[in-house]
């Protein structure tokens, strides 16, 4: 199969999306109100974006977002959180669809070489954090979870969202960046990427 064929690229995307979905189930830390530190679950879709370009990266990441939404509904019970319809739609869009799709932007600076790949991957993970930050501050601003962490959080939704989402997204960013810097330096990966980006 030719490496520049759409069939080959679809196969690569399918494998990477499946790998990302499986890795998202390996949770190093699980937060009490959603969110977790996983075992490099964002790296496969970031690699698709770096190897095949933004179009394929965003498409693979969107499929990953739909899978994560299905996991959220079936495993995390998103539909049972007692959210209003508007809150539920906002959660689906910000915490799932948009938050995971932005991982596909990891290849935005791939033409700049190794540094561009690392910067793009870091930016993609940071944008996912921004999606969760906005969701926490806007959608979940008036829920009782603020009181669960102490009365001092009440009335400070942006600070609460920054601390809560940062507690799992910062380690996720660090772990992903360490893995990306190691992985993208391996000769085998560099050879594959050289063939893909031609």
mmCIF file of C-alpha atoms in Angstrom:
data_model
loop_
_atom_site.group_PDB
_atom_site.id
_atom_site.type_symbol
_atom_site.label_atom_id
_atom_site.label_comp_id
_atom_site.label_asym_id
_atom_site.label_seq_id
_atom_site.Cartn_x
_atom_site.Cartn_y
_atom_site.Cartn_z
ATOM 1 C CA UNK A 1 0.000 0.000 0.000
ATOM 2 C CA UNK A 2 1.388 3.412 -0.957
ATOM 3 C CA UNK A 3 2.160 5.654 1.998
ATOM 4 C CA UNK A 4 0.619 8.697 0.346
ATOM 5 C CA UNK A 5 -2.685 6.947 -0.393
ATOM 6 C CA UNK A 6 -5.819 7.897 1.514
ATOM 7 C CA UNK A 7 -6.363 4.244 2.465
ATOM 8 C CA UNK A 8 -2.993 4.142 4.185
ATOM 9 C CA UNK A 9 -3.666 7.438 5.971
ATOM 10 C CA UNK A 10 -7.092 6.223 7.120
ATOM 11 C CA UNK A 11 -5.486 3.066 8.485
ATOM 12 C CA UNK A 12 -2.886 5.111 10.391
ATOM 13 C CA UNK A 13 -5.642 7.357 11.786
ATOM 14 C CA UNK A 14 -7.748 4.368 12.847
ATOM 15 C CA UNK A 15 -4.816 2.732 14.649
ATOM 16 C CA UNK A 16 -3.833 5.957 16.412
ATOM 17 C CA UNK A 17 -7.410 6.789 17.442
ATOM 18 C CA UNK A 18 -7.829 3.263 18.833
ATOM 19 C CA UNK A 19 -4.520 3.566 20.690
ATOM 20 C CA UNK A 20 -5.537 6.940 22.128
ATOM 21 C CA UNK A 21 -8.886 5.523 23.276
ATOM 22 C CA UNK A 22 -7.212 2.564 25.000
ATOM 23 C CA UNK A 23 -4.577 4.776 26.656
ATOM 24 C CA UNK A 24 -7.325 7.090 27.951
ATOM 25 C CA UNK A 25 -8.646 4.157 29.986
ATOM 26 C CA UNK A 26 -5.294 3.858 31.797
ATOM 27 C CA UNK A 27 -5.844 6.538 34.431
ATOM 28 C CA UNK A 28 -2.911 7.488 36.613
ATOM 29 C CA UNK A 29 -5.027 9.959 38.637
ATOM 30 C CA UNK A 30 -8.832 10.271 38.569
ATOM 31 C CA UNK A 31 -10.339 13.589 39.650
ATOM 32 C CA UNK A 32 -13.557 13.500 41.737
ATOM 33 C CA UNK A 33 -15.691 15.613 39.359
ATOM 34 C CA UNK A 34 -14.330 14.501 36.003
ATOM 35 C CA UNK A 35 -10.944 14.695 34.357
ATOM 36 C CA UNK A 36 -7.919 12.487 34.828
ATOM 37 C CA UNK A 37 -4.230 12.118 34.187
ATOM 38 C CA UNK A 38 -3.895 9.342 31.606
ATOM 39 C CA UNK A 39 -1.068 7.356 30.108
ATOM 40 C CA UNK A 40 -0.262 9.551 27.070
ATOM 41 C CA UNK A 41 -3.772 9.364 25.605
ATOM 42 C CA UNK A 42 -3.341 12.586 23.594
ATOM 43 C CA UNK A 43 -0.038 11.652 21.980
ATOM 44 C CA UNK A 44 -1.385 9.314 19.233
ATOM 45 C CA UNK A 45 -3.676 11.974 17.706
ATOM 46 C CA UNK A 46 -0.910 14.542 18.072
ATOM 47 C CA UNK A 47 1.342 12.190 16.111
ATOM 48 C CA UNK A 48 -1.263 11.908 13.345
ATOM 49 C CA UNK A 49 -1.276 15.690 13.021
ATOM 50 C CA UNK A 50 2.515 15.852 12.964
ATOM 51 C CA UNK A 51 2.929 12.988 10.475
ATOM 52 C CA UNK A 52 -0.022 13.533 8.141
ATOM 53 C CA UNK A 53 -0.891 17.206 8.583
ATOM 54 C CA UNK A 54 -3.620 19.294 10.195
ATOM 55 C CA UNK A 55 -6.486 17.963 8.077
ATOM 56 C CA UNK A 56 -5.860 14.366 9.102
ATOM 57 C CA UNK A 57 -4.924 15.344 12.661
ATOM 58 C CA UNK A 58 -8.132 17.307 13.211
ATOM 59 C CA UNK A 59 -10.225 14.528 11.640
ATOM 60 C CA UNK A 60 -8.626 11.854 13.843
ATOM 61 C CA UNK A 61 -8.950 14.056 16.921
ATOM 62 C CA UNK A 62 -12.625 14.708 16.169
ATOM 63 C CA UNK A 63 -13.260 10.947 15.990
ATOM 64 C CA UNK A 64 -11.359 10.613 19.282
ATOM 65 C CA UNK A 65 -13.615 13.297 20.796
ATOM 66 C CA UNK A 66 -16.724 11.323 19.841
ATOM 67 C CA UNK A 67 -15.225 8.179 21.407
ATOM 68 C CA UNK A 68 -14.396 10.118 24.586
ATOM 69 C CA UNK A 69 -17.963 11.444 24.662
ATOM 70 C CA UNK A 70 -19.255 7.869 24.425
ATOM 71 C CA UNK A 71 -16.925 6.914 27.304
ATOM 72 C CA UNK A 72 -18.184 9.933 29.254
ATOM 73 C CA UNK A 73 -21.800 8.915 28.780
ATOM 74 C CA UNK A 74 -21.332 5.201 29.478
ATOM 75 C CA UNK A 75 -18.557 5.191 32.094
ATOM 76 C CA UNK A 76 -18.637 8.604 33.765
ATOM 77 C CA UNK A 77 -22.423 9.013 33.636
ATOM 78 C CA UNK A 78 -22.427 12.525 32.147
ATOM 79 C CA UNK A 79 -26.160 12.254 31.453
ATOM 80 C CA UNK A 80 -26.778 11.515 35.144
ATOM 81 C CA UNK A 81 -25.000 14.594 36.494
ATOM 82 C CA UNK A 82 -28.265 16.520 36.723
ATOM 83 C CA UNK A 83 -27.252 19.176 34.216
ATOM 84 C CA UNK A 84 -29.790 21.402 32.516
ATOM 85 C CA UNK A 85 -30.087 20.895 28.729
ATOM 86 C CA UNK A 86 -27.999 24.024 28.078
ATOM 87 C CA UNK A 87 -25.299 22.880 30.526
ATOM 88 C CA UNK A 88 -25.275 19.412 28.980
ATOM 89 C CA UNK A 89 -24.828 20.812 25.463
ATOM 90 C CA UNK A 90 -22.080 23.137 26.700
ATOM 91 C CA UNK A 91 -20.338 20.244 28.441
ATOM 92 C CA UNK A 92 -20.537 18.056 25.344
ATOM 93 C CA UNK A 93 -19.138 20.826 23.152
ATOM 94 C CA UNK A 94 -16.434 22.230 25.459
ATOM 95 C CA UNK A 95 -15.345 19.231 27.541
ATOM 96 C CA UNK A 96 -15.515 16.642 24.786
ATOM 97 C CA UNK A 97 -15.869 17.728 21.151
ATOM 98 C CA UNK A 98 -13.743 20.886 21.192
ATOM 99 C CA UNK A 99 -11.357 19.823 23.976
ATOM 100 C CA UNK A 100 -10.250 16.666 22.171
ATOM 101 C CA UNK A 101 -10.451 18.004 18.612
ATOM 102 C CA UNK A 102 -7.879 20.739 19.330
ATOM 103 C CA UNK A 103 -5.262 17.996 19.812
ATOM 104 C CA UNK A 104 -5.293 17.814 16.017
ATOM 105 C CA UNK A 105 -3.520 21.191 15.949
ATOM 106 C CA UNK A 106 -0.300 19.586 17.238
ATOM 107 C CA UNK A 107 1.162 19.551 13.732
ATOM 108 C CA UNK A 108 0.612 23.268 13.134
ATOM 109 C CA UNK A 109 4.343 24.012 13.320
ATOM 110 C CA UNK A 110 5.689 20.709 11.990
ATOM 111 C CA UNK A 111 7.495 22.479 9.141
ATOM 112 C CA UNK A 112 9.749 24.095 11.784
ATOM 113 C CA UNK A 113 11.285 20.714 12.641
ATOM 114 C CA UNK A 114 11.727 19.165 16.046
ATOM 115 C CA UNK A 115 11.171 22.385 18.011
ATOM 116 C CA UNK A 116 8.010 23.143 16.029
ATOM 117 C CA UNK A 117 6.682 19.647 16.697
ATOM 118 C CA UNK A 118 7.247 20.019 20.445
ATOM 119 C CA UNK A 119 5.756 23.534 20.515
ATOM 120 C CA UNK A 120 2.727 22.383 18.500
ATOM 121 C CA UNK A 121 2.134 19.414 20.790
ATOM 122 C CA UNK A 122 2.397 21.613 23.884
ATOM 123 C CA UNK A 123 0.069 24.194 22.351
ATOM 124 C CA UNK A 124 -2.525 21.530 21.508
ATOM 125 C CA UNK A 125 -2.544 20.202 25.076
ATOM 126 C CA UNK A 126 -2.717 23.769 26.429
ATOM 127 C CA UNK A 127 -5.729 24.530 24.200
ATOM 128 C CA UNK A 128 -7.453 21.462 25.607
ATOM 129 C CA UNK A 129 -6.840 22.886 29.087
ATOM 130 C CA UNK A 130 -8.353 26.227 27.980
ATOM 131 C CA UNK A 131 -11.529 24.410 26.854
ATOM 132 C CA UNK A 132 -11.858 22.746 30.270
ATOM 133 C CA UNK A 133 -11.044 26.033 32.037
ATOM 134 C CA UNK A 134 -13.851 27.867 30.234
ATOM 135 C CA UNK A 135 -16.267 24.991 30.816
ATOM 136 C CA UNK A 136 -15.496 24.868 34.531
ATOM 137 C CA UNK A 137 -15.833 28.611 35.027
ATOM 138 C CA UNK A 138 -18.932 29.146 32.879
ATOM 139 C CA UNK A 139 -20.939 25.912 32.932
ATOM 140 C CA UNK A 140 -20.138 24.572 36.399
ATOM 141 C CA UNK A 141 -19.877 27.937 38.189
ATOM 142 C CA UNK A 142 -22.967 27.453 40.384
ATOM 143 C CA UNK A 143 -22.810 23.769 41.225
ATOM 144 C CA UNK A 144 -22.346 22.381 44.725
ATOM 145 C CA UNK A 145 -18.878 21.031 43.884
ATOM 146 C CA UNK A 146 -17.472 24.429 44.862
ATOM 147 C CA UNK A 147 -18.626 23.860 48.443
ATOM 148 C CA UNK A 148 -17.081 20.380 48.423
ATOM 149 C CA UNK A 149 -13.651 22.002 48.262
ATOM 150 C CA UNK A 150 -14.456 24.680 50.862
ATOM 151 C CA UNK A 151 -16.526 27.842 51.024
ATOM 152 C CA UNK A 152 -13.569 29.995 49.942
ATOM 153 C CA UNK A 153 -14.056 28.765 46.349
ATOM 154 C CA UNK A 154 -17.661 29.985 46.155
ATOM 155 C CA UNK A 155 -17.905 33.092 43.984
ATOM 156 C CA UNK A 156 -14.516 32.463 42.382
ATOM 157 C CA UNK A 157 -15.346 30.224 39.409
ATOM 158 C CA UNK A 158 -12.300 31.144 37.310
ATOM 159 C CA UNK A 159 -9.866 30.485 40.150
ATOM 160 C CA UNK A 160 -11.649 27.254 41.020
ATOM 161 C CA UNK A 161 -11.649 26.097 37.392
ATOM 162 C CA UNK A 162 -7.986 27.055 36.966
ATOM 163 C CA UNK A 163 -6.942 25.065 40.049
ATOM 164 C CA UNK A 164 -9.225 22.087 39.463
ATOM 165 C CA UNK A 165 -8.499 21.634 35.761
ATOM 166 C CA UNK A 166 -4.856 22.561 36.199
ATOM 167 C CA UNK A 167 -4.502 19.794 38.802
ATOM 168 C CA UNK A 168 -4.854 17.133 36.111
ATOM 169 C CA UNK A 169 -4.054 19.007 32.876
ATOM 170 C CA UNK A 170 -0.650 20.295 34.058
ATOM 171 C CA UNK A 171 0.645 16.757 34.816
ATOM 172 C CA UNK A 172 -0.931 15.594 31.540
ATOM 173 C CA UNK A 173 0.920 18.381 29.696
ATOM 174 C CA UNK A 174 4.241 17.548 31.367
ATOM 175 C CA UNK A 175 3.928 13.795 30.732
ATOM 176 C CA UNK A 176 2.877 14.319 27.108
ATOM 177 C CA UNK A 177 5.693 16.795 26.444
ATOM 178 C CA UNK A 178 8.330 14.514 27.979
ATOM 179 C CA UNK A 179 7.083 11.581 25.900
ATOM 180 C CA UNK A 180 6.870 13.710 22.737
ATOM 181 C CA UNK A 181 10.422 15.034 23.130
ATOM 182 C CA UNK A 182 11.728 11.482 23.560
ATOM 183 C CA UNK A 183 9.515 9.868 20.919
ATOM 184 C CA UNK A 184 10.115 12.424 18.179
ATOM 185 C CA UNK A 185 13.893 12.072 18.692
ATOM 186 C CA UNK A 186 13.903 8.300 18.060
ATOM 187 C CA UNK A 187 15.484 7.438 14.699
ATOM 188 C CA UNK A 188 12.646 5.025 13.849
ATOM 189 C CA UNK A 189 9.971 7.689 14.379
ATOM 190 C CA UNK A 190 12.016 10.299 12.507
ATOM 191 C CA UNK A 191 12.290 7.918 9.547
ATOM 192 C CA UNK A 192 8.538 7.300 9.552
ATOM 193 C CA UNK A 193 7.828 11.018 9.827
ATOM 194 C CA UNK A 194 10.276 11.828 7.031
ATOM 195 C CA UNK A 195 8.388 9.407 4.764
ATOM 196 C CA UNK A 196 4.966 10.764 5.808
ATOM 197 C CA UNK A 197 5.698 14.475 5.514
ATOM 198 C CA UNK A 198 7.186 14.302 2.012
#
